[in-house]
PDB file of C-alpha atoms in Angstrom:
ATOM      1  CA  UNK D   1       0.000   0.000   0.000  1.00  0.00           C
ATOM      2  CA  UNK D   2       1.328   3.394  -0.822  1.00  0.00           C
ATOM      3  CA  UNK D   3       1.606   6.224   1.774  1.00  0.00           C
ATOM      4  CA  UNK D   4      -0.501   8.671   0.491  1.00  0.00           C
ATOM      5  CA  UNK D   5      -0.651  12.862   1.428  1.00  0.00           C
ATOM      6  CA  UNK D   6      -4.416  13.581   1.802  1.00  0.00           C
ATOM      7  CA  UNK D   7      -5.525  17.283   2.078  1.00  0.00           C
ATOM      8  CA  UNK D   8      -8.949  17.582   4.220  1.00  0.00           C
ATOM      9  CA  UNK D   9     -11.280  20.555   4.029  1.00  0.00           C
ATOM     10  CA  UNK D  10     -12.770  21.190   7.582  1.00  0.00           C
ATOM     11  CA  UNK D  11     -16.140  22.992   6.506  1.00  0.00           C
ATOM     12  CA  UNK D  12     -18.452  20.326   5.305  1.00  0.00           C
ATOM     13  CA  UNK D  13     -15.942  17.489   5.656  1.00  0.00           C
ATOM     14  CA  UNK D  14     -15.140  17.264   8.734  1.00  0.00           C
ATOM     15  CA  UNK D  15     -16.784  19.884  10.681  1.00  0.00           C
ATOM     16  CA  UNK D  16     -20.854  19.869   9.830  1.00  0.00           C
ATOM     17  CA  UNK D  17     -21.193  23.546   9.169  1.00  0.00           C
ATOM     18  CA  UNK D  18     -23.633  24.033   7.231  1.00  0.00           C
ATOM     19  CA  UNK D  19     -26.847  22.832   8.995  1.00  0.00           C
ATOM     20  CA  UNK D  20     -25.507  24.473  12.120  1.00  0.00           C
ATOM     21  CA  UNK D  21     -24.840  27.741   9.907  1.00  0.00           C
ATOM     22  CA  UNK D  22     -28.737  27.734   8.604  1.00  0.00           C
ATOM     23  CA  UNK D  23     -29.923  26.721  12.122  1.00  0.00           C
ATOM     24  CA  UNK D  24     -27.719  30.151  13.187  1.00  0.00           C
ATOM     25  CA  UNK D  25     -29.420  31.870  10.224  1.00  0.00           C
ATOM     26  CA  UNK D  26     -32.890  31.219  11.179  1.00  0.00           C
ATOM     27  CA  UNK D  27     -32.541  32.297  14.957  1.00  0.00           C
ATOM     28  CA  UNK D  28     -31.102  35.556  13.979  1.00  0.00           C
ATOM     29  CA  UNK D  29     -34.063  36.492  11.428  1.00  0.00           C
ATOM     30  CA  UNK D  30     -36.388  35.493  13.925  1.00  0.00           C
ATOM     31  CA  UNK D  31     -37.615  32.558  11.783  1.00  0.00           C
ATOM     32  CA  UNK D  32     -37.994  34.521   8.900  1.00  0.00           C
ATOM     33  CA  UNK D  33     -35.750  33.138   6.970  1.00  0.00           C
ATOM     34  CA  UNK D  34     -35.701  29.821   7.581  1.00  0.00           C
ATOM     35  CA  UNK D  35     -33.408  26.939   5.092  1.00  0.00           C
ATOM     36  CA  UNK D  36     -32.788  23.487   4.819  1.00  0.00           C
ATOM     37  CA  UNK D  37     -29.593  22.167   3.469  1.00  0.00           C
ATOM     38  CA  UNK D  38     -31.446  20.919   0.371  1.00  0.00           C
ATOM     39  CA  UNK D  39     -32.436  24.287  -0.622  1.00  0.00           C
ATOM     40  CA  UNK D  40     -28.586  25.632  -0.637  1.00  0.00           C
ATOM     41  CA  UNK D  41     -28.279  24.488  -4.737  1.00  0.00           C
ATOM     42  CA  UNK D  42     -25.572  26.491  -4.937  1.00  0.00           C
ATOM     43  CA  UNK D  43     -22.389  27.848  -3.418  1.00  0.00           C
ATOM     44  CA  UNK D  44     -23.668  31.004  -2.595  1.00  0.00           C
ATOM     45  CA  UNK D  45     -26.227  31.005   0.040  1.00  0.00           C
ATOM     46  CA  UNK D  46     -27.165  34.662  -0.584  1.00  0.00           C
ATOM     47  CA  UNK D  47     -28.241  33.376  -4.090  1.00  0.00           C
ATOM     48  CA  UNK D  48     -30.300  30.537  -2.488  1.00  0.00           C
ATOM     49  CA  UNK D  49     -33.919  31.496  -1.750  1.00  0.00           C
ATOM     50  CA  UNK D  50     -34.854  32.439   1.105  1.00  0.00           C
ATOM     51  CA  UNK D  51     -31.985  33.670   2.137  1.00  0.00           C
ATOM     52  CA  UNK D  52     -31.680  36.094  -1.096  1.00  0.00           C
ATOM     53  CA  UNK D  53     -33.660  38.255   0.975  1.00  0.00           C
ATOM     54  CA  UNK D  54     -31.168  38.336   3.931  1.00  0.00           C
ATOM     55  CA  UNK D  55     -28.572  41.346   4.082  1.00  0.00           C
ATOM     56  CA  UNK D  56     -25.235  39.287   3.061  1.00  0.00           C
ATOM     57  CA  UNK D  57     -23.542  41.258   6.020  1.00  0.00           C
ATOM     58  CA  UNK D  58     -25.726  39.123   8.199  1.00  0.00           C
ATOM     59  CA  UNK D  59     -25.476  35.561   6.638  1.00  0.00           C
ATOM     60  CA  UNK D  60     -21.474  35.552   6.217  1.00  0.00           C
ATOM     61  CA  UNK D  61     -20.588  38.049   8.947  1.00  0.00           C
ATOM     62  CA  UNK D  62     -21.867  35.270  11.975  1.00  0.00           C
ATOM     63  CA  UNK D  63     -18.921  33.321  10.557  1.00  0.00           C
ATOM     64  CA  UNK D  64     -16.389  35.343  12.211  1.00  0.00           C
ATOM     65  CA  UNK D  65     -18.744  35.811  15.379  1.00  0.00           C
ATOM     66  CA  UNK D  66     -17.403  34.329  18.816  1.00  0.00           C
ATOM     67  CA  UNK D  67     -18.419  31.042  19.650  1.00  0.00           C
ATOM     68  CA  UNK D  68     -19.788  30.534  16.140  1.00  0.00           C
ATOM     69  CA  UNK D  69     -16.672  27.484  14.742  1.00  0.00           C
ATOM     70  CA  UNK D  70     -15.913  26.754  18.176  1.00  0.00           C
ATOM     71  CA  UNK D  71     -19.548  25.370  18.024  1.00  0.00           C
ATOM     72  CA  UNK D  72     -19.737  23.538  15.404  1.00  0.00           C
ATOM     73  CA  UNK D  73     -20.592  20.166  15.645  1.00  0.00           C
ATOM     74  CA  UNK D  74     -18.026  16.936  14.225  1.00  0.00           C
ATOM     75  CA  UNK D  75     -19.635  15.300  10.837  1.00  0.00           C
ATOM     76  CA  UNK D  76     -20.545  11.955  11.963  1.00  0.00           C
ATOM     77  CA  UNK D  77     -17.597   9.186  11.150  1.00  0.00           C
ATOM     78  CA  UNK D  78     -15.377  11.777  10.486  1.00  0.00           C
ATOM     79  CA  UNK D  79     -13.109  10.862  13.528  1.00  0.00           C
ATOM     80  CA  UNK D  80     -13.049   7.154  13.190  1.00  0.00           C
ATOM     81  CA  UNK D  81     -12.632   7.923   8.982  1.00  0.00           C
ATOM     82  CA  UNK D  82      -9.626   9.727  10.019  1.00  0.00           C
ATOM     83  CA  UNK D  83      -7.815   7.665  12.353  1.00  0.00           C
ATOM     84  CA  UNK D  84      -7.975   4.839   9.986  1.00  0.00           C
ATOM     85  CA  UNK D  85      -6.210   7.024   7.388  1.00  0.00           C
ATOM     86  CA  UNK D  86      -3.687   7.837  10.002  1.00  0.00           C
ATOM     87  CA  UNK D  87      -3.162   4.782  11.178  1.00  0.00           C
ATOM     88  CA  UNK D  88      -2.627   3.384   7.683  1.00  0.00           C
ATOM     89  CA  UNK D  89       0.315   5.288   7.631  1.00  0.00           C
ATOM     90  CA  UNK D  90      -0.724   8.236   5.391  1.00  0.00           C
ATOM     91  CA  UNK D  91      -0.103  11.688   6.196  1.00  0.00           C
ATOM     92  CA  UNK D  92      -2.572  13.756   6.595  1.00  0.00           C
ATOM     93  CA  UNK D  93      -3.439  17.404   6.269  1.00  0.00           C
ATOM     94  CA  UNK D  94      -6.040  19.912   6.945  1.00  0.00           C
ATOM     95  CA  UNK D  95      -6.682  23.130   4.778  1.00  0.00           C
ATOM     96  CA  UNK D  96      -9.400  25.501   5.368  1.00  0.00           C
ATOM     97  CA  UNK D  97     -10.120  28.685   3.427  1.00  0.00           C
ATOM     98  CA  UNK D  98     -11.689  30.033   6.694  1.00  0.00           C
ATOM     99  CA  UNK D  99     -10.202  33.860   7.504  1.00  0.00           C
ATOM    100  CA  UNK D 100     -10.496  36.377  10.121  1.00  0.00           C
ATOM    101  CA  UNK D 101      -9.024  36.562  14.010  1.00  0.00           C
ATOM    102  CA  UNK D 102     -12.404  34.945  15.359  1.00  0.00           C
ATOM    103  CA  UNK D 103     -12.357  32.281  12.953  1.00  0.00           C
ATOM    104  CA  UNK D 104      -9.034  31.389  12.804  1.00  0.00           C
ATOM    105  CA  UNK D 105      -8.311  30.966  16.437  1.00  0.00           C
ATOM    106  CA  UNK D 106     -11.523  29.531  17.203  1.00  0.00           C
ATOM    107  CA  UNK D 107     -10.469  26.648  14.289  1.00  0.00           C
ATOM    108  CA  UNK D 108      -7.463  25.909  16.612  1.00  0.00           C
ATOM    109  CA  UNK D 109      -9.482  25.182  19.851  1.00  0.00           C
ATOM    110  CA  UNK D 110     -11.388  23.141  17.505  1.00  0.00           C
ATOM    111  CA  UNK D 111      -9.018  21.136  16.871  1.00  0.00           C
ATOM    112  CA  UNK D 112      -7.071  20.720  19.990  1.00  0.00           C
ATOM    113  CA  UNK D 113     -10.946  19.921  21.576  1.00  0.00           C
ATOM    114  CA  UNK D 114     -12.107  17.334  18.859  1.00  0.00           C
ATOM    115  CA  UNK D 115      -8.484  16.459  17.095  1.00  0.00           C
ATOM    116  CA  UNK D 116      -6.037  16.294  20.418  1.00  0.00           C
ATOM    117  CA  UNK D 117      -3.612  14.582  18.562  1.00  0.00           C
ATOM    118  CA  UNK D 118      -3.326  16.726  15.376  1.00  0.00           C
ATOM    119  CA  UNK D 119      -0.583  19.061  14.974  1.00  0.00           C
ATOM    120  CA  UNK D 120      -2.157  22.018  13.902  1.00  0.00           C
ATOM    121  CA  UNK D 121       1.551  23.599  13.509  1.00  0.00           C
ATOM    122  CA  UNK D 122       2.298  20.794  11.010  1.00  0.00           C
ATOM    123  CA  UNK D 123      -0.962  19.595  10.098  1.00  0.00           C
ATOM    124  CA  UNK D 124      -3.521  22.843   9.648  1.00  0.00           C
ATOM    125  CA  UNK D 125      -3.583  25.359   6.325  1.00  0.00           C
ATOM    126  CA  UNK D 126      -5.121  28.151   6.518  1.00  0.00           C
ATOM    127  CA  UNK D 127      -5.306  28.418   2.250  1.00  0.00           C
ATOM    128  CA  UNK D 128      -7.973  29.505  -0.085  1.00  0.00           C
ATOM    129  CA  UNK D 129      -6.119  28.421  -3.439  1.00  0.00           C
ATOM    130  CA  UNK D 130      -5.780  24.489  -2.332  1.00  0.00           C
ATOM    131  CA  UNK D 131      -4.376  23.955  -5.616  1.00  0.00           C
ATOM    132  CA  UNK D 132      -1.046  25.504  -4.596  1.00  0.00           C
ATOM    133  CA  UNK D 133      -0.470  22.162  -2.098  1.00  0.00           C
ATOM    134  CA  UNK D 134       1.049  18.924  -3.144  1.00  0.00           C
ATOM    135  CA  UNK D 135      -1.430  15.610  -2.305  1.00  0.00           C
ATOM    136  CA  UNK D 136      -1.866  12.551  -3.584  1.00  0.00           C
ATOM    137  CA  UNK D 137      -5.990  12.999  -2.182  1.00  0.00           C
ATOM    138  CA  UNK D 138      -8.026  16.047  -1.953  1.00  0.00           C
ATOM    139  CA  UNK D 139     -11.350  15.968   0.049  1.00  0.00           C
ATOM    140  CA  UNK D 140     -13.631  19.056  -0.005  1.00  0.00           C
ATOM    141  CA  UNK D 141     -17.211  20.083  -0.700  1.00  0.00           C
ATOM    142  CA  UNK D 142     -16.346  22.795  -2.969  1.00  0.00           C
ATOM    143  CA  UNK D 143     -16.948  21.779  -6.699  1.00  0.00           C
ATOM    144  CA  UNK D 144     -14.599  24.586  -8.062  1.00  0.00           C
ATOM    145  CA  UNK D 145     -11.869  23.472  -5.602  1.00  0.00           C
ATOM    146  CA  UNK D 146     -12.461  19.501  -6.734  1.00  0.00           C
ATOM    147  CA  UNK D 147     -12.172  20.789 -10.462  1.00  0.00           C
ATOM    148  CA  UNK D 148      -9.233  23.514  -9.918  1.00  0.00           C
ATOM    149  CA  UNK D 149      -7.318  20.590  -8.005  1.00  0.00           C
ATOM    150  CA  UNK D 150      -7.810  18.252 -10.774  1.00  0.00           C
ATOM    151  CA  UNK D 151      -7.166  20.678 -13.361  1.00  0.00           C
ATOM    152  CA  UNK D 152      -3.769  21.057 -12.203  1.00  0.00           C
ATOM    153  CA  UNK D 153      -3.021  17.974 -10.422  1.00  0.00           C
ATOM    154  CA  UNK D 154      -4.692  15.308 -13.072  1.00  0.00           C
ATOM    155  CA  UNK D 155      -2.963  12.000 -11.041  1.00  0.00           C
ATOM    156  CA  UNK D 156      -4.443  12.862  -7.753  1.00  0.00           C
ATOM    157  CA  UNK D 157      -7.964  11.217  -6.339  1.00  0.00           C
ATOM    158  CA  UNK D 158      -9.981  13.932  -5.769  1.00  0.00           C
ATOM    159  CA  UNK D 159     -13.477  13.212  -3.575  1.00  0.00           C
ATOM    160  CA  UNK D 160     -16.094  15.054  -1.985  1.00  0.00           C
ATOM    161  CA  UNK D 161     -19.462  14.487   0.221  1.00  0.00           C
ATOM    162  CA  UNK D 162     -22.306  15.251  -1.493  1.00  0.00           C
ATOM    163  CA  UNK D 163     -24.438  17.940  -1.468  1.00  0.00           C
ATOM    164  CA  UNK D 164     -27.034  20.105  -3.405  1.00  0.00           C
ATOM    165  CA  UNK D 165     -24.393  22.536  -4.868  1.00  0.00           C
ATOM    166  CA  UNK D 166     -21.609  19.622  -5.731  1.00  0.00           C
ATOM    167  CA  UNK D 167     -24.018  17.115  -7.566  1.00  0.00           C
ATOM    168  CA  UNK D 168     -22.952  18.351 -11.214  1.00  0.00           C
ATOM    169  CA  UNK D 169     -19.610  17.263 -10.458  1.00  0.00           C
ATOM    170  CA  UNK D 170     -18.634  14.932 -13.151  1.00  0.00           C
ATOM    171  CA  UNK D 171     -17.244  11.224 -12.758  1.00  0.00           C
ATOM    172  CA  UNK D 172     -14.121  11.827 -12.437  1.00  0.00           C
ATOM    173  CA  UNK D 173     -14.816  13.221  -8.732  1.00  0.00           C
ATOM    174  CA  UNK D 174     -15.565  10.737  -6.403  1.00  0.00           C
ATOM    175  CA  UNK D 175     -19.041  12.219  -3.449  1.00  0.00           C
ATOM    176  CA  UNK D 176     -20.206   9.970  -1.195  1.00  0.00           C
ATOM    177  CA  UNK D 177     -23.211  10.456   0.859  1.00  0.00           C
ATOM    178  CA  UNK D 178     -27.249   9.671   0.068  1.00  0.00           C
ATOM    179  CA  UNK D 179     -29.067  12.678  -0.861  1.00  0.00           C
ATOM    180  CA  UNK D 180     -30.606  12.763   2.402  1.00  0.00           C
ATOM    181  CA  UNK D 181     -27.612  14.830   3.588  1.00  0.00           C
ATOM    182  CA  UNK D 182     -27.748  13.650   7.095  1.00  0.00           C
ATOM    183  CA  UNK D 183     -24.433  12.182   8.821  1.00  0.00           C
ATOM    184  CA  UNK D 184     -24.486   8.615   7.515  1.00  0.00           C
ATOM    185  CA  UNK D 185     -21.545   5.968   8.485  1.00  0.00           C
ATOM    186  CA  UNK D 186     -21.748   5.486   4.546  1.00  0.00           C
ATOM    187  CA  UNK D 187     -19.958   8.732   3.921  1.00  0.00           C
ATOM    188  CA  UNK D 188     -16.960   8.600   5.622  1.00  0.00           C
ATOM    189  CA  UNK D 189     -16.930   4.583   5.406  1.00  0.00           C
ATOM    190  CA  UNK D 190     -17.058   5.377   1.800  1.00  0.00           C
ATOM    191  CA  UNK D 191     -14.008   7.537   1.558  1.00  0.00           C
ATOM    192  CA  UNK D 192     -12.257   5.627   4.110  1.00  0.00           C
ATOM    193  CA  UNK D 193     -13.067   2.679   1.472  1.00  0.00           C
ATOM    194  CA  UNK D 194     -12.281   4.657  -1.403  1.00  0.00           C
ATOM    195  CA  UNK D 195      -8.532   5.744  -0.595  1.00  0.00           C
ATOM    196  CA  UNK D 196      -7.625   2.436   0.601  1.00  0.00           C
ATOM    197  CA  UNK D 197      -8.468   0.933  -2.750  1.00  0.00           C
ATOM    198  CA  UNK D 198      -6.401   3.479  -4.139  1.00  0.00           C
ATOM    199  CA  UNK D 199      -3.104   3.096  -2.300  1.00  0.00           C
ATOM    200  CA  UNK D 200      -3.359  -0.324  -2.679  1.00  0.00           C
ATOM    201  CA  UNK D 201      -3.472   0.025  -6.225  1.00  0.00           C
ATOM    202  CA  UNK D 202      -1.268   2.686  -6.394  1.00  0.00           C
ATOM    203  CA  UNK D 203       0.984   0.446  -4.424  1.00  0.00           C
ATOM    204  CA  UNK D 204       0.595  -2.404  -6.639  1.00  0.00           C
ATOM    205  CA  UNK D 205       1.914   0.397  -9.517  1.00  0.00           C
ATOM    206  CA  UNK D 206       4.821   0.913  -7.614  1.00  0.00           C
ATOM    207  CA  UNK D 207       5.926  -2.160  -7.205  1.00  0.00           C
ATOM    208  CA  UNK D 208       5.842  -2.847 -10.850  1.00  0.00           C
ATOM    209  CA  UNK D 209       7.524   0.402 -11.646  1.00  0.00           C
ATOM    210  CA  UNK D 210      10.362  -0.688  -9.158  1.00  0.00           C
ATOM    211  CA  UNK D 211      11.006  -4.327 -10.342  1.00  0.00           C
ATOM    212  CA  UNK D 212      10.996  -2.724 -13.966  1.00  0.00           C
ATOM    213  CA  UNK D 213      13.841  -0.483 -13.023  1.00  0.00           C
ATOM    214  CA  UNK D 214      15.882  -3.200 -11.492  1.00  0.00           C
ATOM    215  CA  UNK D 215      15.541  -5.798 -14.535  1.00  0.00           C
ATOM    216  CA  UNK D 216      16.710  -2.903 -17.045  1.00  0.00           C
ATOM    217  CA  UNK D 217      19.474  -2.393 -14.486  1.00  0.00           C
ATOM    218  CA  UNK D 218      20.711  -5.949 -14.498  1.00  0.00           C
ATOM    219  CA  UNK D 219      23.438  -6.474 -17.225  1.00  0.00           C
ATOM    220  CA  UNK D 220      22.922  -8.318 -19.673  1.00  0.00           C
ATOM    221  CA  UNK D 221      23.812 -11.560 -20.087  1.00  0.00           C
ATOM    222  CA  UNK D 222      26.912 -12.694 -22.365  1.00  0.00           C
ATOM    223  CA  UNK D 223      26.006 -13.609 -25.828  1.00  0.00           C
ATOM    224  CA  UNK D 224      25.525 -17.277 -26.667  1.00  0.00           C
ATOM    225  CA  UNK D 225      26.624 -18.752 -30.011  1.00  0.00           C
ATOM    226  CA  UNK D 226      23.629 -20.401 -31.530  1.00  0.00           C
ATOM    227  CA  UNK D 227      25.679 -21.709 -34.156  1.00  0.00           C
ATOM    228  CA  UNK D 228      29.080 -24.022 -33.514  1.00  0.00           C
ATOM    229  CA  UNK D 229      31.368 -22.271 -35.851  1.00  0.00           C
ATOM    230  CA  UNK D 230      29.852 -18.851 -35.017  1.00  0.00           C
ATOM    231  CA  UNK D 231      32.069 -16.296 -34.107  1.00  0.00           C
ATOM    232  CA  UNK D 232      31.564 -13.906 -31.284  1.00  0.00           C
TER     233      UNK D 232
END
């Protein structure tokens, strides 16, 4: 099995942000405005009725509010997904495009409260452009990320849970997840499932590649007369 580097979004991969985000939505509209994760059909929510009607300043500012990521709940499997990667031997890193004081430093006490033994010196990107890091596997929710990454990295395995606003993603893109959107053990049992096939197979590659090498680096043997009389 090959070691694999696997880049991990936190929003909507690991952390379950956005039914939290709507339920924060809702309380601060007084119910007005009031969302399911269904209706959010694309990556904008302020394009997504009804929060069109919401002041932007409102739906996107409460992301950089105190206690807002600090609160965030852990996407079901996610943990267990993870520590099977890591103890598989892979490395593993997170990178967020999350920004601002709030968010930033709340992401950290995230982490050291739900990932203890992550590293988030070694082991947490703050990065909007995740096509600018290395990885054998990239996992986000972000459809223009999954295509940018591919774009420029065409060997790596790039996957994604599904939702509303990722669904057009074509086949080379790998979403798990019904289209229930709830936490299921399927989603990150599917990834888990899906990378291991790969490094195995990508192992299996390597080891081809390296017994190739050695047979053209073997001389060759001396040449044998097929003839008597031949001359060599």
């Amino acid at each position: 099995m090959k070691k694999l580097r696997i880049l991990i979004d936190v929003d909507g991969i690991v952390a379950n942000t956005l039914p939290y985000w709507l339920a924060q939505i809702a309380k601060a509209t007084k119910f007005t405005a009031v969302a399911q994760v269904e209706d959010i059909k694309v990556w904008d929510l302020s394009k997504c009725p009804p929060l069109d009607k919401v002041d932007p300043k409102l739906l996107f500012g409460m992301l950089n509010d105190s206690y807002f990521m600090i609160n965030v709940p852990v996407i079901f499997g996610a943990k267990e997904g993870i520590q099977q990667l890591i103890d598989d031997g892979h490395e593993i890193v997170f990178v967020t495009a999350r920004t601002g004081a709030t968010s930033m430093g709340e992401t950290l006490e995230w982490f050291h409260k739900h990932f203890p033994k992550i590293n988030t010196e070694k082991q947490l990107a703050f990065l909007y452009d995740k096509q600018f890091m290395i990885g054998d596997v990239l996992i986000d929710d972000k459809a223009a990320t999954l295509e940018a990454y591919k774009a420029k990295h065409k060997e790596a395995l790039t996957i994604g849970i599904r939702y509303p606003y990722n669904e057009h993603l074509g086949p080379e893109h790998k979403l798990f997840g019904d289209k229930t959107y709830l936490d299921a053990t399927l989603t990150w049992g599917g990834i888990y499932a899906c990378i291991k096939g790969h490094a195995e197979q990508q192992g299996v590659y390597e080891d081809l590649i390296a017994k190739s090498k050695k047979v053209l680096a073997e001389p060759f043997p001396p040449h044998i007369p097929f003839f008597p009389n031949e001359k060599y």
